[in-house]
Short mmCIF file of C-alpha atoms and ligand atoms in Angstrom, two decimals:
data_model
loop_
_atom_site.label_atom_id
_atom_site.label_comp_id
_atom_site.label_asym_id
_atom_site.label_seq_id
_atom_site.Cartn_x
_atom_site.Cartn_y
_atom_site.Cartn_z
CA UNK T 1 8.00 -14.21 18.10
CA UNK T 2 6.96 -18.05 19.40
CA UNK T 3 5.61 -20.47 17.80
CA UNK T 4 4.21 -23.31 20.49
CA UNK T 5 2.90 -26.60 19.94
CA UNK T 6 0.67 -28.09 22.82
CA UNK T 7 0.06 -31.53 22.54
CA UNK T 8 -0.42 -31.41 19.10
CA UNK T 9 -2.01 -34.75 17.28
CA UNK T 10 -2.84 -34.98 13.50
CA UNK T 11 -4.51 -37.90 12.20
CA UNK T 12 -5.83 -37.68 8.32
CA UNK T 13 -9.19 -38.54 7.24
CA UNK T 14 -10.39 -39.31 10.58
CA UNK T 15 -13.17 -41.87 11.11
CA UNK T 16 -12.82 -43.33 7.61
CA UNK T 17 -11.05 -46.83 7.04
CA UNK T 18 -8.25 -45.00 5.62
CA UNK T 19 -7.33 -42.72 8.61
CA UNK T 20 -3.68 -42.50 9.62
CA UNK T 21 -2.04 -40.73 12.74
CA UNK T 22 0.92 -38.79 11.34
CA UNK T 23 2.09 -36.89 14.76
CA UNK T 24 1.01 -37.28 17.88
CA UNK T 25 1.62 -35.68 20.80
CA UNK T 26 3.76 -33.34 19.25
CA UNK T 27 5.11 -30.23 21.78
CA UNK T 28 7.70 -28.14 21.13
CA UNK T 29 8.33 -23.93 20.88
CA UNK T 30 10.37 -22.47 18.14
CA UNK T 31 11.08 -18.87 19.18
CA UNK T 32 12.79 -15.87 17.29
CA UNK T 33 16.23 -16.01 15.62
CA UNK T 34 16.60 -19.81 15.61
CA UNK T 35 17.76 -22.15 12.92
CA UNK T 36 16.28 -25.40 13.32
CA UNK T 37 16.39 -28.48 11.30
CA UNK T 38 14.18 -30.80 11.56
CA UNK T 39 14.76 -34.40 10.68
CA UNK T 40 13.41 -37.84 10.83
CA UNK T 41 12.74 -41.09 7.79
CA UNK T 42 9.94 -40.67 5.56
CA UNK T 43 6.77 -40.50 6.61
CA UNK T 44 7.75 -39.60 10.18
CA UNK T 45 5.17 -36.27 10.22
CA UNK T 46 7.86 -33.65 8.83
CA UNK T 47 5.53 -32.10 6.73
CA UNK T 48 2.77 -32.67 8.42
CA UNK T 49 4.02 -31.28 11.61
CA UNK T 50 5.23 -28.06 9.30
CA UNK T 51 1.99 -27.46 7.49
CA UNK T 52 0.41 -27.03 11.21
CA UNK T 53 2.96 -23.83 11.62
CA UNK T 54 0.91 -21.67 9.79
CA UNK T 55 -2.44 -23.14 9.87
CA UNK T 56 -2.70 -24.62 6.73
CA UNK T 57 -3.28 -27.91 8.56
CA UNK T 58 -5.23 -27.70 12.25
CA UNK T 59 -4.18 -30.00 14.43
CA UNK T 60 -7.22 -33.19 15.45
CA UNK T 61 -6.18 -32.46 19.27
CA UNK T 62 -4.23 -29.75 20.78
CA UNK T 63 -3.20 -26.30 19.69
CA UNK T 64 -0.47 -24.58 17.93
CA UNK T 65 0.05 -20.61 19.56
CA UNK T 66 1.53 -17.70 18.49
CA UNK T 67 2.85 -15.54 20.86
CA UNK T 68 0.21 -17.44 22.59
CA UNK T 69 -2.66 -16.99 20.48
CA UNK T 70 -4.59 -19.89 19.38
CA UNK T 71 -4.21 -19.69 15.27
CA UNK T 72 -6.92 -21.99 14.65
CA UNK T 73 -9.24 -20.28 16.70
CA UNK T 74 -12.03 -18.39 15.21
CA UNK T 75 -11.62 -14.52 14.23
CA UNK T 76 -7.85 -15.11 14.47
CA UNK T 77 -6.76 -13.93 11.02
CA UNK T 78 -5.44 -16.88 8.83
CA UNK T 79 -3.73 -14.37 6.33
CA UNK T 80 -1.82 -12.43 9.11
CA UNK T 81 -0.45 -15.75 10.32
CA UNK T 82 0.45 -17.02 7.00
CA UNK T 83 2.37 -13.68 6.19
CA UNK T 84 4.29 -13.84 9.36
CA UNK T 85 5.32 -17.66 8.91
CA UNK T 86 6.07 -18.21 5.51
CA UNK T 87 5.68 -21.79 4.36
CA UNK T 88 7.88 -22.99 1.21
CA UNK T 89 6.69 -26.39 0.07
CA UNK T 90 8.66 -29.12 -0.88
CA UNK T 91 9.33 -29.27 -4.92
CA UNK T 92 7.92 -25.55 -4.57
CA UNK T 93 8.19 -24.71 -8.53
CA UNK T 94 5.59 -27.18 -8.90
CA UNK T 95 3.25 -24.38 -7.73
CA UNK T 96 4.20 -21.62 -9.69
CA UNK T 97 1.29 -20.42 -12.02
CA UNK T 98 1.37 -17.28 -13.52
CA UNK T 99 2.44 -16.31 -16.67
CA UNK T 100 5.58 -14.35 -15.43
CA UNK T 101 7.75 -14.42 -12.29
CA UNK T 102 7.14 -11.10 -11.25
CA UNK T 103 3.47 -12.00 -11.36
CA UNK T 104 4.05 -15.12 -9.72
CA UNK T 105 6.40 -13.47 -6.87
CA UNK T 106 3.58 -10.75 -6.63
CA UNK T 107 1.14 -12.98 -5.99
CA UNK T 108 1.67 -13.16 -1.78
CA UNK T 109 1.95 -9.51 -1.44
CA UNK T 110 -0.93 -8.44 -3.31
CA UNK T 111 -3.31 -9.92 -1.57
CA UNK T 112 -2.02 -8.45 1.54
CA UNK T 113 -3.45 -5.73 0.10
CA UNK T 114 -0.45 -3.54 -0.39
CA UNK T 115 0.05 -0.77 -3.12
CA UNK T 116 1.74 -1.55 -6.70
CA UNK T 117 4.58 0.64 -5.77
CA UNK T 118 5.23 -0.98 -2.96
CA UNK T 119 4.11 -4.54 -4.59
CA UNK T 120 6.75 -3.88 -7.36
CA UNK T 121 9.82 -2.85 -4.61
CA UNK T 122 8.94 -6.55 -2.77
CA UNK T 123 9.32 -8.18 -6.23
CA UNK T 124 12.14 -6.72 -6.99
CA UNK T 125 13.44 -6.85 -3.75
CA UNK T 126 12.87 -11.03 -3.15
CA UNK T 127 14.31 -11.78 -6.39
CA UNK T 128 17.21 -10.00 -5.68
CA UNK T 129 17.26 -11.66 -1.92
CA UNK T 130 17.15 -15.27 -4.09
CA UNK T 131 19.62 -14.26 -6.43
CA UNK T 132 17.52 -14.20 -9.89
CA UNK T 133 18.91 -11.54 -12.40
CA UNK T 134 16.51 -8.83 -12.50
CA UNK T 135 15.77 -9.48 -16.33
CA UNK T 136 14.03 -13.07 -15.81
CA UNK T 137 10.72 -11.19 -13.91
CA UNK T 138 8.85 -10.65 -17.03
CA UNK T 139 10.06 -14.12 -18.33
CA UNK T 140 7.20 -17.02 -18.06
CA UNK T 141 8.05 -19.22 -14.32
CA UNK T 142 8.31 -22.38 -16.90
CA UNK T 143 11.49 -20.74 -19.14
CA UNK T 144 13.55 -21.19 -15.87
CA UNK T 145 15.50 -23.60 -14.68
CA UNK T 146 14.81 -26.08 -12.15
CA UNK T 147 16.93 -24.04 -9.44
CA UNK T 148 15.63 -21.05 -10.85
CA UNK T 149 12.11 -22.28 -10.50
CA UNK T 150 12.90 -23.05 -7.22
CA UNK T 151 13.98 -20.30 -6.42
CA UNK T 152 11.51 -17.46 -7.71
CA UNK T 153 8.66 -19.89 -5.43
CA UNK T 154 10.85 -18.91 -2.66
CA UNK T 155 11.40 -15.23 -3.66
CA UNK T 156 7.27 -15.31 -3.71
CA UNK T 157 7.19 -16.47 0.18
CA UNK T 158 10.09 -14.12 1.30
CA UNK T 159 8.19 -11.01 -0.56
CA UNK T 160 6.01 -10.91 2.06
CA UNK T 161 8.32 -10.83 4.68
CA UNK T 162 7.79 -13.27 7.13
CA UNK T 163 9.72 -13.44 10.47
CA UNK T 164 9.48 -17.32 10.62
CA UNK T 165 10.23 -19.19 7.16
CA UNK T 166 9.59 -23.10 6.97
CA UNK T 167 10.87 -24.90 4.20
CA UNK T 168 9.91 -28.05 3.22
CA UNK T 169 13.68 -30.12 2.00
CA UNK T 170 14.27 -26.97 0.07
CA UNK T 171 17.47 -29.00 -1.46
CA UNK T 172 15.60 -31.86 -2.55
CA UNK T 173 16.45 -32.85 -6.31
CA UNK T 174 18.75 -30.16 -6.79
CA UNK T 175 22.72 -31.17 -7.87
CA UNK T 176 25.37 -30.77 -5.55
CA UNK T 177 26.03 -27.09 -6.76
CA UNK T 178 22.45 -26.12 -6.59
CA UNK T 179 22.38 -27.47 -3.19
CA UNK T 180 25.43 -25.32 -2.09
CA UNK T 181 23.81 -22.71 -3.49
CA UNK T 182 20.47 -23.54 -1.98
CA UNK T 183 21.97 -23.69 1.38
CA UNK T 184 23.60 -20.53 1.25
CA UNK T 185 20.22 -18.91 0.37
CA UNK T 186 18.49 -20.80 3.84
CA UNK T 187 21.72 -18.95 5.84
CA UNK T 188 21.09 -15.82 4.19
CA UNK T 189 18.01 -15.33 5.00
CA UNK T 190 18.55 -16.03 8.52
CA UNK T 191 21.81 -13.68 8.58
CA UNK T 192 19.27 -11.05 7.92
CA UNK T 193 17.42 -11.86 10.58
CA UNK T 194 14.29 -14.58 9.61
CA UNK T 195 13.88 -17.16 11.66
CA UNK T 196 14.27 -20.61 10.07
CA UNK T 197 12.82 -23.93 10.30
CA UNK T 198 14.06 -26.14 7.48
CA UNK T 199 12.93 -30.03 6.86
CA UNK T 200 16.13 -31.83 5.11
CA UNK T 201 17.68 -35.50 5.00
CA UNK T 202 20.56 -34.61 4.59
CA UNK T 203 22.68 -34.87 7.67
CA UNK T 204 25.31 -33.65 5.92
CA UNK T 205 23.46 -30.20 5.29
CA UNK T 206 21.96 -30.27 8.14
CA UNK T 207 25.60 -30.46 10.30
CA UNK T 208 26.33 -27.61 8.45
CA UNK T 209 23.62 -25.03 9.25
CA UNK T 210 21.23 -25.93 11.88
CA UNK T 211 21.94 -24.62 15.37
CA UNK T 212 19.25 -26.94 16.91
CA UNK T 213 17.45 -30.25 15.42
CA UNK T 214 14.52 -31.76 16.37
CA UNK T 215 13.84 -35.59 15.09
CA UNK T 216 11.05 -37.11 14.61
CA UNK T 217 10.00 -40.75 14.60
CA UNK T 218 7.05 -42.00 14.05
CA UNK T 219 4.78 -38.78 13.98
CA UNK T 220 6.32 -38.26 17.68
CA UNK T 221 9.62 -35.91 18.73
CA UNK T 222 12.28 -38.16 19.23
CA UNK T 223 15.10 -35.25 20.07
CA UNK T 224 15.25 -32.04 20.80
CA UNK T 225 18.51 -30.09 21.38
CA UNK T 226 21.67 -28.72 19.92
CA UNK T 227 23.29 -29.99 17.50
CA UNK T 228 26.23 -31.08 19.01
CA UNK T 229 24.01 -32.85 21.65
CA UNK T 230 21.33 -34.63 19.18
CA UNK T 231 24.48 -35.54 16.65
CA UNK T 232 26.46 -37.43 20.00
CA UNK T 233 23.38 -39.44 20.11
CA UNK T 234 24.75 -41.96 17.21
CA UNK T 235 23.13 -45.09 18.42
CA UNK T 236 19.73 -43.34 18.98
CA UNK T 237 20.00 -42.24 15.37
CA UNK T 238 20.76 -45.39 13.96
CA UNK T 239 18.39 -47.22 15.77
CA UNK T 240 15.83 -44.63 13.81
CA UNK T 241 16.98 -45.23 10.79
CA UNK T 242 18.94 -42.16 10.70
CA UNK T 243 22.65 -41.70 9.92
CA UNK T 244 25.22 -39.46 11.73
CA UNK T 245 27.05 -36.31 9.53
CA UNK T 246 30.19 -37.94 8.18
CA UNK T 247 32.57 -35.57 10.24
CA UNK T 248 31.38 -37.82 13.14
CA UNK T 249 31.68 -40.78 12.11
CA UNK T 250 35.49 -39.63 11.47
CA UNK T 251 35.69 -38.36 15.17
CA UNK T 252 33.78 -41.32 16.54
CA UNK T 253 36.04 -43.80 15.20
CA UNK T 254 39.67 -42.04 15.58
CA UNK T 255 37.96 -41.91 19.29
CA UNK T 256 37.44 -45.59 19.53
CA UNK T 257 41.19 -45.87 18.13
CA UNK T 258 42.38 -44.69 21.27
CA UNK T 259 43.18 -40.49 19.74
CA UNK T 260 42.41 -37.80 21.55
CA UNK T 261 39.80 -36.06 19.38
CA UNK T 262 36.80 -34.09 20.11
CA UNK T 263 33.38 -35.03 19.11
CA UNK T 264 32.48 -32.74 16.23
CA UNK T 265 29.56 -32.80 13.98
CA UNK T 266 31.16 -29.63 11.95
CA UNK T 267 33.86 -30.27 8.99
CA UNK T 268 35.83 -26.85 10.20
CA UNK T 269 36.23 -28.11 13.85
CA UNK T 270 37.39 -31.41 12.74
CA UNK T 271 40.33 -29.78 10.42
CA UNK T 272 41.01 -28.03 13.77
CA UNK T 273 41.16 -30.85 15.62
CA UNK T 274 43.02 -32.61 13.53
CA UNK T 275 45.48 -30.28 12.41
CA UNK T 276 46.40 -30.09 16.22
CA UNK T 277 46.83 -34.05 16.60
CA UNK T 278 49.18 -34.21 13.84
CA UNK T 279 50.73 -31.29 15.49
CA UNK T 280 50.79 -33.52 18.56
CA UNK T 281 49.40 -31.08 20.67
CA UNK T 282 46.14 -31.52 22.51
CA UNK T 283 43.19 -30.73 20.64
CA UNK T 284 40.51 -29.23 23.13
CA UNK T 285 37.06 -31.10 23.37
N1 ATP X 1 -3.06 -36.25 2.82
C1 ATP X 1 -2.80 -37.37 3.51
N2 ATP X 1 -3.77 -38.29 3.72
C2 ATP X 1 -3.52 -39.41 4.43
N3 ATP X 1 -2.36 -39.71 4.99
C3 ATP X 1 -1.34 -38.84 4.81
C4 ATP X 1 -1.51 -37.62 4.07
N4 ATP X 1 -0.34 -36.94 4.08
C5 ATP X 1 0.52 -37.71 4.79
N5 ATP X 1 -0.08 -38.83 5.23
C6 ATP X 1 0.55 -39.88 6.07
O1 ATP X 1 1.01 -39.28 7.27
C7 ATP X 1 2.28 -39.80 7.64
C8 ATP X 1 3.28 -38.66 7.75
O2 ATP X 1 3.46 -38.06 6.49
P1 ATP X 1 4.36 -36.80 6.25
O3 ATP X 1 4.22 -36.45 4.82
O4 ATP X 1 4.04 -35.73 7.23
O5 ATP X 1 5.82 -37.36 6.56
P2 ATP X 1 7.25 -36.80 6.17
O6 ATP X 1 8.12 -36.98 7.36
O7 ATP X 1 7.12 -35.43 5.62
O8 ATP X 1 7.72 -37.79 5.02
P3 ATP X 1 8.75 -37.55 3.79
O9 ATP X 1 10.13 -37.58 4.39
O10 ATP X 1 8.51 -38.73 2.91
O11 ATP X 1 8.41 -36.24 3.15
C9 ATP X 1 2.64 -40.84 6.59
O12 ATP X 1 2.26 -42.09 7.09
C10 ATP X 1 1.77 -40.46 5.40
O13 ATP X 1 1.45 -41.58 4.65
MG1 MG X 2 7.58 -34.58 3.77
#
């Protein structure tokens, strides 16, 4: 699977006093197996740019392509791309409706048209996938938790099986447990094989599980690259508002005291690396 942005601009109510550009120019290609974070200060197009992945949003100018179809164009199905790029929105429990989470969680699959059996095995499949006990599906959404909440809104995106999921600061709110938790889930799901594109703040989080981050400023891409490439770009960062993961602001400054210490953006190479300088060995960059 890809997923490619051309040139992709968004501006809201266009041609009305109130309209605002949120990205502009936007190209990138997300492609199968990834897990990309993608960062950048409020109101920097994040969600905009993520509600264009599976045409909820089209974009004003350019296109977004699947396996290089055109999803906005006409008589390409809306539902087909929507079930294979699953979209989880920020504060998702806010959307849950139905009077019980099964219901809710059934909600996607049904109307892809699919028998009850198989309806019921998704169900009882996602909520297993999110980690709800089996005994809260015929419980009303709004006896939950929070977490819980949160998490049978994602069970109801994952039920119908996408190969892409987006989510939207999926941690956002949550304690630090439930955030643990939360990104455990988000590593879980791509263990078993879903691509992921997650939106976060977190630096911290996102150290731990992207592979590759993309930044945004200002509705634009800012970076693009590995981790370990877009975290050495501290000053960038700053300049954008944005902070560095605290593991490298530990290796940046033992480096400007003169140690021999790699540049890590990950808490387990760091222990490495300095496990080996008290050692006095060599740590290897
Ligand atoms: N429905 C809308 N109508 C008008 N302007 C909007 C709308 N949604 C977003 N915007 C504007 O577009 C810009 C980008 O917003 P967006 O929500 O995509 O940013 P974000 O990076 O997700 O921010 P945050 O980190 O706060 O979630 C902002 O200036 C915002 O005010
Ligand atoms: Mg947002």
């Amino acid at each position: 699977m890809q997923l490619q942005f051309e040139q992709v601009t968004h501006t809201y109510q266009a041609g009305s006093p109130f309209q605002s550009t949120a990205i502009r120019d936007v190209s990138l290609t997300l492609g199968s197996g990834e897990l990309t974070a993608l960062i950048g200060h409020t109101g920097s197009g994040k969600s905009t740019l993520a509600q264009h992945m599976n045409a909820l949003l089209a974009p004003t100018s350019g296109r977004v392509l699947l396996d290089g179809k055109d999803i906005n164009q006409k008589g390409v199905s809306k539902k087909e791309t929507r079930q294979r790029i699953g979209l989880v929105f920020q504060y998702a429990e806010t959307q849950l409706f139905e009077e019980t989470v099964a219901k809710d969680v059934a909600f996607g699959p049904k109307n892809l048209g699919l028998s009850q059996a198989e309806i019921d095995a998704r169900v009882k499949e996602a909520l297993h996938r999110v980690g709800l006990p089996e005994e809260i599906a015929e419980k009303s959404p709004f006896e939950l938790s929070g977490g819980q909440m949160r998490r049978a809104a994602i069970a109801g995106v994952i039920a119908m099986r996408p190969e892409m999921l987006v989510l939207d600061e999926p941690a956002a709110g949550l304690d630090p447990m439930g955030r643990e938790d939360m990104l455990a889930l988000v590593r879980s799901f791509h263990q078993a094989g879903t691509s992921i594109v997650m939106i976060s703040h977190s630096m911290d989080d996102v150290a731990r599980l992207a592979q590759r981050i993309i930044v945004m400023d200002q509705g634009q891409v800012a970076l693009d690259g590995p981790a370990e490439e877009v975290f050495q770009d501290a000053d960038q960062l700053n300049q954008m508002d944005l902070d560095v993961p605290q593991v490298c602001k530990l290796a940046l400054r033992l480096r400007e005291e003169g140690f021999d210490f790699p540049l890590c953006y990950r808490m387990e190479d760091a222990e490495k690396a300095l496990t080996a300088l008290l050692k006095g060995g060599k740590p290897h960059a």
